Amino acid sequence: MKHQDIRDKIHLTYLSLVTSQDASTINVRKLAEAAGIARSTFYIYFDNIEQLVIDIENEFLYQFEKIYKQHIRCPLTAPEHFEVIQKMICFLKENYHTFLILCGSQGSNSFVIKLVNTLKVLLVKKLNYLHIEYSEVQLTFAATGFMSVIDFLDTEKNTKEIAQEYFDLFIHLFD
């Protein structure tokens, strides 16, 4: 098995286990057994369960960031900007279960802060590229405002409707 495949298997096994039991009861022995790997294999990739959780968070944030960076140079009102917001929301919808785990007691205490900070960094890059002046208040509101999108992920609203609401908020903030 490839390095990435084993790492992904460990990630998925942990995410599966935390849906059926308290995260504090999951240890390396249980995880390795459930994943069908030796404990020594786990230790090749991670020092402990906490490091595994941080790695899952970092992978989630990396995939999220990768989506936004695709259109970082397009104007705020461009259809491409709307499309990237829609892709980000689609990513969150597709990974809603993982998102809830990382935000809950099974994740680190700092995941939501990391996500908001990732959004802020991406917004700063975009706004600077577009030469749009902004205040820290606008930036914080936009980043934390995006977090309100999460409230809609488990509703009947479709991805396009959710994206439109955030897109409109974003345009008004930096217009």
Short mmCIF file of C-alpha atoms in Angstrom, two decimals:
data_model
loop_
_atom_site.label_atom_id
_atom_site.label_comp_id
_atom_site.label_asym_id
_atom_site.label_seq_id
_atom_site.Cartn_x
_atom_site.Cartn_y
_atom_site.Cartn_z
CA MET A 1 0.00 0.00 0.00
CA LYS A 2 1.23 3.51 -0.79
CA HIS A 3 2.21 5.96 1.97
CA GLN A 4 -0.73 8.27 1.20
CA ASP A 5 -3.19 5.36 1.07
CA ILE A 6 -2.17 4.17 4.54
CA ARG A 7 -2.35 7.70 5.92
CA ASP A 8 -5.82 8.16 4.38
CA LYS A 9 -6.93 4.79 5.79
CA ILE A 10 -5.83 5.86 9.29
CA HIS A 11 -7.70 9.18 8.86
CA LEU A 12 -10.89 7.48 7.68
CA THR A 13 -10.73 4.85 10.41
CA TYR A 14 -10.42 7.52 13.10
CA LEU A 15 -13.35 9.47 11.62
CA SER A 16 -15.39 6.30 11.51
CA LEU A 17 -14.57 5.34 15.10
CA VAL A 18 -15.49 8.74 16.55
CA THR A 19 -18.98 8.45 15.12
CA SER A 20 -19.66 5.40 17.26
CA GLN A 21 -17.65 6.10 20.41
CA ASP A 22 -16.23 8.89 22.50
CA ALA A 23 -12.92 10.19 21.13
CA SER A 24 -11.31 9.85 24.55
CA THR A 25 -11.77 6.06 24.39
CA ILE A 26 -9.92 5.71 21.09
CA ASN A 27 -6.33 4.67 21.50
CA VAL A 28 -3.66 3.55 19.04
CA ARG A 29 -4.37 -0.14 19.67
CA LYS A 30 -8.11 0.25 18.86
CA LEU A 31 -7.41 2.43 15.84
CA ALA A 32 -4.74 0.11 14.41
CA GLU A 33 -6.98 -2.92 14.91
CA ALA A 34 -9.95 -1.21 13.23
CA ALA A 35 -7.74 -0.06 10.33
CA GLY A 36 -6.21 -3.50 9.92
CA ILE A 37 -2.66 -2.25 10.43
CA ALA A 38 0.04 -2.89 13.00
CA ARG A 39 0.49 -0.35 15.78
CA SER A 40 4.04 0.15 14.54
CA THR A 41 2.59 1.23 11.19
CA PHE A 42 0.51 3.87 12.95
CA TYR A 43 3.66 5.17 14.67
CA ILE A 44 5.43 5.53 11.34
CA TYR A 45 2.90 8.23 10.48
CA PHE A 46 1.91 9.73 13.83
CA ASP A 47 3.32 10.02 17.34
CA ASN A 48 -0.10 9.80 18.98
CA ILE A 49 -3.85 10.27 18.42
CA GLU A 50 -3.62 14.03 19.00
CA GLN A 51 -1.11 14.38 16.17
CA LEU A 52 -3.44 12.33 13.95
CA VAL A 53 -6.34 14.70 14.70
CA ILE A 54 -4.17 17.73 13.87
CA ASP A 55 -3.13 16.04 10.62
CA ILE A 56 -6.79 15.46 9.70
CA GLU A 57 -7.51 19.13 10.44
CA ASN A 58 -4.55 20.30 8.39
CA GLU A 59 -5.60 18.13 5.45
CA PHE A 60 -9.14 19.53 5.66
CA LEU A 61 -7.82 23.11 5.71
CA TYR A 62 -5.39 22.39 2.86
CA GLN A 63 -8.19 21.06 0.63
CA PHE A 64 -10.39 24.04 1.55
CA GLU A 65 -7.60 26.53 0.81
CA LYS A 66 -6.76 24.85 -2.48
CA ILE A 67 -10.30 25.50 -3.74
CA TYR A 68 -10.18 29.23 -2.96
CA LYS A 69 -6.72 29.77 -4.41
CA GLN A 70 -7.97 28.68 -7.84
CA HIS A 71 -9.65 32.06 -8.39
CA ILE A 72 -7.81 34.36 -6.02
CA ARG A 73 -7.13 36.86 -8.81
CA CYS A 74 -10.64 37.24 -10.20
CA PRO A 75 -12.67 40.35 -9.31
CA LEU A 76 -15.21 40.12 -6.49
CA THR A 77 -18.14 40.54 -8.86
CA ALA A 78 -16.86 38.03 -11.43
CA PRO A 79 -18.81 34.84 -12.01
CA GLU A 80 -15.63 32.94 -11.16
CA HIS A 81 -15.69 34.38 -7.62
CA PHE A 82 -19.24 33.14 -7.16
CA GLU A 83 -18.20 29.74 -8.54
CA VAL A 84 -15.34 29.43 -6.07
CA ILE A 85 -17.65 30.29 -3.16
CA GLN A 86 -20.05 27.66 -4.45
CA LYS A 87 -17.18 25.12 -4.67
CA MET A 88 -16.13 25.92 -1.09
CA ILE A 89 -19.64 25.39 0.16
CA CYS A 90 -19.93 22.21 -1.87
CA PHE A 91 -16.69 21.00 -0.23
CA LEU A 92 -18.14 21.75 3.21
CA LYS A 93 -21.38 19.96 2.34
CA GLU A 94 -19.51 16.92 1.05
CA ASN A 95 -17.32 16.89 4.17
CA TYR A 96 -19.98 17.98 6.65
CA HIS A 97 -19.53 14.92 8.84
CA THR A 98 -15.77 15.48 9.08
CA PHE A 99 -16.33 19.18 9.72
CA LEU A 100 -18.66 18.43 12.64
CA ILE A 101 -16.16 15.98 14.11
CA LEU A 102 -13.33 18.50 13.86
CA CYS A 103 -15.44 21.26 15.41
CA GLY A 104 -16.64 19.01 18.20
CA SER A 105 -14.90 17.42 21.14
CA GLN A 106 -13.22 14.90 18.82
CA GLY A 107 -11.17 17.63 17.14
CA SER A 108 -8.68 20.04 18.60
CA ASN A 109 -9.93 23.08 20.47
CA SER A 110 -8.44 25.36 17.85
CA PHE A 111 -9.94 24.00 14.61
CA VAL A 112 -12.58 26.71 14.17
CA ILE A 113 -9.96 29.39 14.87
CA LYS A 114 -7.66 27.79 12.29
CA LEU A 115 -10.47 27.77 9.72
CA VAL A 116 -11.35 31.42 10.34
CA ASN A 117 -7.66 32.39 10.15
CA THR A 118 -7.27 30.45 6.90
CA LEU A 119 -10.21 32.39 5.47
CA LYS A 120 -8.73 35.68 6.66
CA VAL A 121 -5.36 34.93 5.03
CA LEU A 122 -7.06 34.01 1.75
CA LEU A 123 -9.20 37.14 1.84
CA VAL A 124 -6.19 39.35 2.53
CA LYS A 125 -4.37 37.84 -0.46
CA LYS A 126 -7.38 38.42 -2.70
CA LEU A 127 -8.09 41.94 -1.48
CA ASN A 128 -4.43 42.94 -1.74
CA TYR A 129 -4.20 41.52 -5.25
CA LEU A 130 -7.30 43.46 -6.26
CA HIS A 131 -6.03 46.60 -4.48
CA ILE A 132 -9.14 46.79 -2.33
CA GLU A 133 -8.76 48.62 0.96
CA TYR A 134 -10.27 46.93 3.96
CA SER A 135 -10.41 47.22 7.71
CA GLU A 136 -9.72 44.49 10.23
CA VAL A 137 -13.41 44.63 11.18
CA GLN A 138 -14.52 43.95 7.60
CA LEU A 139 -12.02 41.14 7.28
CA THR A 140 -13.04 39.49 10.54
CA PHE A 141 -16.72 39.89 9.73
CA ALA A 142 -16.26 38.32 6.29
CA ALA A 143 -14.29 35.37 7.68
CA THR A 144 -16.59 34.72 10.61
CA GLY A 145 -19.60 35.48 8.41
CA PHE A 146 -18.55 32.62 6.21
CA MET A 147 -18.77 30.40 9.27
CA SER A 148 -22.49 31.22 9.41
CA VAL A 149 -22.74 29.38 6.09
CA ILE A 150 -22.24 26.22 8.10
CA ASP A 151 -25.67 26.77 9.68
CA PHE A 152 -27.22 26.23 6.25
CA LEU A 153 -25.31 23.06 5.34
CA ASP A 154 -27.78 20.81 7.08
CA THR A 155 -30.89 22.48 5.62
CA GLU A 156 -32.90 22.09 2.46
CA LYS A 157 -31.13 25.05 0.84
CA ASN A 158 -29.03 24.05 -2.13
CA THR A 159 -25.39 24.96 -2.60
CA LYS A 160 -26.21 27.74 -5.05
CA GLU A 161 -28.64 29.44 -2.63
CA ILE A 162 -26.14 29.30 0.22
CA ALA A 163 -23.33 30.58 -2.01
CA GLN A 164 -25.52 33.46 -3.22
CA GLU A 165 -26.19 34.61 0.34
CA TYR A 166 -22.49 34.69 1.20
CA PHE A 167 -21.55 36.18 -2.18
CA ASP A 168 -24.02 39.05 -1.60
CA LEU A 169 -22.64 39.62 1.91
CA PHE A 170 -19.08 39.67 0.58
CA ILE A 171 -19.91 42.17 -2.19
CA HIS A 172 -21.64 44.54 0.26
CA LEU A 173 -18.77 44.35 2.72
CA PHE A 174 -16.05 45.30 0.27
CA ASP A 175 -17.99 47.40 -2.24
#
